[in-house]
Amino acid sequence: MKITILDGQNSKENTTWVSYMQVLVAQLQNNGHIVQHIVLMDKNIHTCTGCFGCWVKTPGTCVIADDSQAINHEVIHSDFVLWASPLVMGFPSSYLKTKIDRSIPLVHPYFEVVNDEAHHLARYEKYPVFGLLLQPGGQDDAETVDIVSQIFARTALNIKSWLAFAETTDLDVKKVAEKIEHACQLKVVSQHPPKPTLPQAKIKPVKRLLVINGSPRGGKGNSPAMLQKVMDGFLTVNGTSAEMLHLANAGDRSKLEEVYSQSDAVILGFPLYTDCMPGLVKQTIESLAQFEGRPENPAMGFLVQSGFPEAAHSRYVERFLQTLAERLHSPYLGSLVRGGCEGVHLMPESMNKKMFATLCTLGEQLAEQGGFDAQSVKALISVEQYSRAMLPLLKIAIKTPFTKIYWDSQLKSNGVYDRRFDQPYL
């Protein structure tokens, strides 16, 4: 069996992790397997910029020339891939998350219906089975591992495969090797999407708001367009001030720690990337470790938007975001979730009038009430999940040319429409 290990270790000084991985590789090799152990921090892997060039310019291949290309080749030619990482602020390292983000060339932008949900269409006929190995930290408990496991089970599903198991380094190396060898017979069943978490905290007064735009596209993405409306509503209240920082801007990242500590409330917004936050956002979350447990941290709220039509896809990361606020001892304001948002920043404002009005209302509520109103949070959702009655219509709609217009128009303008089903790694 060909096995690829994507190792998200974030420090060579973590000798316990390094030793565990060395023993695991040796065990698998001694059992006759071909093992490719890739330590991601040693590779040149840029963060995904959200350009979708891998879908509309060079179908199936990322436009960024770095080590991610060769790793994707290894992945698609493997029988089994192990996602492995210590937990950092309750989630695998940004090294692993960044690499997983760069896996989207392995699927199509087009949708199909899987498990009564919209998911990406397969680009290849065969994909590896995945497994997850985590090293918990001092504050990580069974709930932490469960949250991460469910997110990665979703990611495996969207890469047209499944998650065979999720284990921690508390399990003996030989047992982990056995699970890898029997991966095709195992499966971590992803539960039904968690129910939306309604706003839980309100604080007063909220005078200074920090808005963090986690879109890798910077100020030109869908996330900043939506976050701006929250800010606009917030600033209608006298005596308030707000600032938006763009994580894609190095200068803004350098200001984050100072502005964060001076704010009454923080709203972190980002697009859903491989069923969770972008690697760029994970880097920022790791930088907030210095504030972990500090008294009087600002309250935290979140905005998660995605191209999937259903908001349910974002409920898995919502669980993580709530625990992140708890880890920082920050009042959790709630998460604003919306699906079907790809292309929002390109549309005339009139096409998003209702959604933008709701976002403005939520910003105003934050300033006046110190939190979000549950009814406004629900109004933002649009589609949580498709009902049984609507699913047949969804299946028909996805097969029509209309749902592919957005992608096909770009493919045609780039002169690569005839190559849209390319399989470059074969």
Short mmCIF file of N, CA, C and O in Angstrom, two decimals, residues 21-73:
data_model
loop_
_atom_site.label_atom_id
_atom_site.label_comp_id
_atom_site.label_asym_id
_atom_site.label_seq_id
_atom_site.Cartn_x
_atom_site.Cartn_y
_atom_site.Cartn_z
N MET A 21 6.19 10.11 15.23
CA MET A 21 6.06 9.99 13.78
C MET A 21 7.16 9.12 13.19
O MET A 21 6.92 8.34 12.26
N GLN A 22 8.36 9.24 13.71
CA GLN A 22 9.47 8.40 13.23
C GLN A 22 9.18 6.92 13.47
O GLN A 22 9.41 6.08 12.58
N VAL A 23 8.66 6.61 14.64
CA VAL A 23 8.34 5.22 14.96
C VAL A 23 7.20 4.71 14.08
O VAL A 23 7.21 3.57 13.60
N LEU A 24 6.20 5.57 13.84
CA LEU A 24 5.07 5.18 13.00
C LEU A 24 5.52 4.88 11.57
O LEU A 24 5.12 3.87 10.97
N VAL A 25 6.36 5.74 11.02
CA VAL A 25 6.87 5.53 9.66
C VAL A 25 7.65 4.23 9.58
O VAL A 25 7.48 3.42 8.65
N ALA A 26 8.53 4.01 10.56
CA ALA A 26 9.33 2.79 10.58
C ALA A 26 8.45 1.55 10.68
O ALA A 26 8.69 0.54 10.01
N GLN A 27 7.40 1.62 11.51
CA GLN A 27 6.49 0.49 11.68
C GLN A 27 5.79 0.15 10.36
O GLN A 27 5.71 -1.02 9.97
N LEU A 28 5.32 1.18 9.66
CA LEU A 28 4.63 0.96 8.39
C LEU A 28 5.58 0.41 7.32
O LEU A 28 5.22 -0.48 6.54
N GLN A 29 6.79 0.93 7.29
CA GLN A 29 7.78 0.44 6.32
C GLN A 29 8.17 -1.00 6.62
O GLN A 29 8.32 -1.82 5.69
N ASN A 30 8.32 -1.32 7.88
CA ASN A 30 8.65 -2.70 8.26
C ASN A 30 7.53 -3.67 7.89
O ASN A 30 7.78 -4.86 7.66
N ASN A 31 6.31 -3.13 7.81
CA ASN A 31 5.18 -3.97 7.43
C ASN A 31 5.02 -4.07 5.92
O ASN A 31 4.04 -4.65 5.43
N GLY A 32 5.97 -3.48 5.18
CA GLY A 32 6.00 -3.64 3.73
C GLY A 32 5.33 -2.55 2.93
O GLY A 32 5.14 -2.70 1.71
N HIS A 33 4.97 -1.44 3.56
CA HIS A 33 4.28 -0.36 2.86
C HIS A 33 5.27 0.68 2.32
O HIS A 33 6.35 0.87 2.88
N ILE A 34 4.88 1.36 1.26
CA ILE A 34 5.65 2.48 0.73
C ILE A 34 5.13 3.74 1.42
O ILE A 34 3.96 4.09 1.28
N VAL A 35 6.00 4.42 2.16
CA VAL A 35 5.57 5.56 2.97
C VAL A 35 6.29 6.83 2.53
O VAL A 35 7.52 6.87 2.45
N GLN A 36 5.50 7.84 2.24
CA GLN A 36 6.02 9.17 1.93
C GLN A 36 5.65 10.08 3.10
O GLN A 36 4.48 10.43 3.29
N HIS A 37 6.65 10.44 3.91
CA HIS A 37 6.42 11.28 5.09
C HIS A 37 6.81 12.71 4.74
O HIS A 37 7.99 13.02 4.57
N ILE A 38 5.81 13.60 4.62
CA ILE A 38 6.05 14.98 4.19
C ILE A 38 5.85 15.92 5.37
O ILE A 38 4.72 16.08 5.87
N VAL A 39 6.94 16.52 5.83
CA VAL A 39 6.87 17.51 6.91
C VAL A 39 6.58 18.86 6.27
O VAL A 39 7.44 19.46 5.63
N LEU A 40 5.38 19.35 6.45
CA LEU A 40 4.91 20.50 5.68
C LEU A 40 5.65 21.79 6.02
O LEU A 40 5.81 22.66 5.16
N MET A 41 6.12 21.95 7.25
CA MET A 41 6.83 23.17 7.61
C MET A 41 8.17 23.28 6.89
O MET A 41 8.75 24.37 6.81
N ASP A 42 8.64 22.18 6.33
CA ASP A 42 9.90 22.19 5.58
C ASP A 42 9.68 22.47 4.10
O ASP A 42 10.64 22.54 3.32
N LYS A 43 8.43 22.61 3.70
CA LYS A 43 8.09 22.80 2.29
C LYS A 43 7.70 24.25 2.00
O LYS A 43 7.33 25.01 2.89
N ASN A 44 7.80 24.61 0.73
CA ASN A 44 7.40 25.94 0.28
C ASN A 44 5.95 25.85 -0.20
O ASN A 44 5.67 25.44 -1.32
N ILE A 45 5.03 26.22 0.68
CA ILE A 45 3.61 26.12 0.37
C ILE A 45 2.94 27.45 0.71
O ILE A 45 2.84 27.82 1.89
N HIS A 46 2.49 28.15 -0.29
CA HIS A 46 1.83 29.44 -0.08
C HIS A 46 0.37 29.22 0.31
O HIS A 46 -0.24 28.20 -0.02
N THR A 47 -0.20 30.21 0.98
CA THR A 47 -1.61 30.13 1.31
C THR A 47 -2.45 30.27 0.05
O THR A 47 -2.07 30.98 -0.89
N CYS A 48 -3.59 29.61 0.03
CA CYS A 48 -4.53 29.73 -1.08
C CYS A 48 -5.04 31.17 -1.13
O CYS A 48 -5.42 31.74 -0.11
N THR A 49 -5.05 31.76 -2.31
CA THR A 49 -5.47 33.15 -2.46
C THR A 49 -6.93 33.29 -2.84
O THR A 49 -7.44 34.41 -2.99
N GLY A 50 -7.62 32.17 -3.04
CA GLY A 50 -9.03 32.23 -3.40
C GLY A 50 -9.27 32.72 -4.81
O GLY A 50 -10.36 33.19 -5.14
N CYS A 51 -8.27 32.58 -5.67
CA CYS A 51 -8.40 33.10 -7.05
C CYS A 51 -9.19 32.15 -7.94
O CYS A 51 -9.67 32.54 -9.01
N PHE A 52 -9.29 30.88 -7.55
CA PHE A 52 -9.96 29.83 -8.32
C PHE A 52 -9.34 29.60 -9.69
O PHE A 52 -9.98 29.06 -10.59
N GLY A 53 -8.06 30.00 -9.83
CA GLY A 53 -7.36 29.73 -11.08
C GLY A 53 -7.27 28.26 -11.39
O GLY A 53 -7.29 27.85 -12.55
N CYS A 54 -7.21 27.43 -10.34
CA CYS A 54 -7.13 25.97 -10.53
C CYS A 54 -8.41 25.41 -11.13
O CYS A 54 -8.43 24.27 -11.59
N TRP A 55 -9.48 26.21 -11.11
CA TRP A 55 -10.75 25.78 -11.69
C TRP A 55 -11.04 26.45 -13.03
O TRP A 55 -11.71 25.86 -13.88
N VAL A 56 -10.55 27.69 -13.22
CA VAL A 56 -10.98 28.44 -14.41
C VAL A 56 -9.83 28.89 -15.32
O VAL A 56 -10.08 29.41 -16.41
N LYS A 57 -8.57 28.71 -14.90
CA LYS A 57 -7.43 29.11 -15.74
C LYS A 57 -6.56 27.92 -16.13
O LYS A 57 -6.17 27.78 -17.29
N THR A 58 -6.23 27.11 -15.16
CA THR A 58 -5.41 25.91 -15.40
C THR A 58 -6.13 24.72 -14.76
O THR A 58 -5.71 24.25 -13.71
N PRO A 59 -7.22 24.26 -15.35
CA PRO A 59 -8.09 23.28 -14.71
C PRO A 59 -7.36 22.09 -14.10
O PRO A 59 -6.63 21.37 -14.78
N GLY A 60 -7.54 21.93 -12.78
CA GLY A 60 -6.94 20.80 -12.08
C GLY A 60 -5.55 21.06 -11.53
O GLY A 60 -5.01 20.21 -10.83
N THR A 61 -4.97 22.23 -11.82
CA THR A 61 -3.63 22.55 -11.34
C THR A 61 -3.63 23.96 -10.77
O THR A 61 -4.12 24.89 -11.40
N CYS A 62 -3.06 24.14 -9.59
CA CYS A 62 -2.99 25.46 -8.98
C CYS A 62 -2.07 26.37 -9.79
O CYS A 62 -1.06 25.92 -10.34
N VAL A 63 -2.43 27.65 -9.87
CA VAL A 63 -1.61 28.60 -10.63
C VAL A 63 -0.36 29.00 -9.86
O VAL A 63 0.55 29.61 -10.43
N ILE A 64 -0.30 28.68 -8.57
CA ILE A 64 0.89 28.98 -7.76
C ILE A 64 1.90 27.86 -7.92
O ILE A 64 1.60 26.69 -7.65
N ALA A 65 3.09 28.20 -8.35
CA ALA A 65 4.14 27.19 -8.56
C ALA A 65 4.94 27.04 -7.27
O ALA A 65 5.83 27.85 -6.98
N ASP A 66 4.62 26.03 -6.50
CA ASP A 66 5.39 25.74 -5.28
C ASP A 66 5.29 24.24 -5.00
O ASP A 66 4.88 23.46 -5.85
N ASP A 67 5.65 23.83 -3.79
CA ASP A 67 5.71 22.40 -3.47
C ASP A 67 4.34 21.74 -3.37
O ASP A 67 4.25 20.50 -3.36
N SER A 68 3.29 22.52 -3.32
CA SER A 68 1.95 21.94 -3.22
C SER A 68 1.60 21.09 -4.44
O SER A 68 0.87 20.11 -4.33
N GLN A 69 2.15 21.47 -5.60
CA GLN A 69 1.86 20.72 -6.83
C GLN A 69 2.30 19.26 -6.70
O GLN A 69 1.54 18.33 -6.98
N ALA A 70 3.55 19.08 -6.28
CA ALA A 70 4.09 17.72 -6.15
C ALA A 70 3.36 16.93 -5.08
O ALA A 70 3.14 15.72 -5.21
N ILE A 71 2.94 17.62 -4.00
CA ILE A 71 2.24 16.93 -2.92
C ILE A 71 0.86 16.47 -3.40
O ILE A 71 0.42 15.35 -3.08
N ASN A 72 0.17 17.30 -4.17
CA ASN A 72 -1.13 16.88 -4.72
C ASN A 72 -0.97 15.65 -5.60
O ASN A 72 -1.84 14.76 -5.62
N HIS A 73 0.11 15.60 -6.34
CA HIS A 73 0.39 14.42 -7.19
C HIS A 73 0.55 13.18 -6.32
O HIS A 73 0.01 12.11 -6.62
#
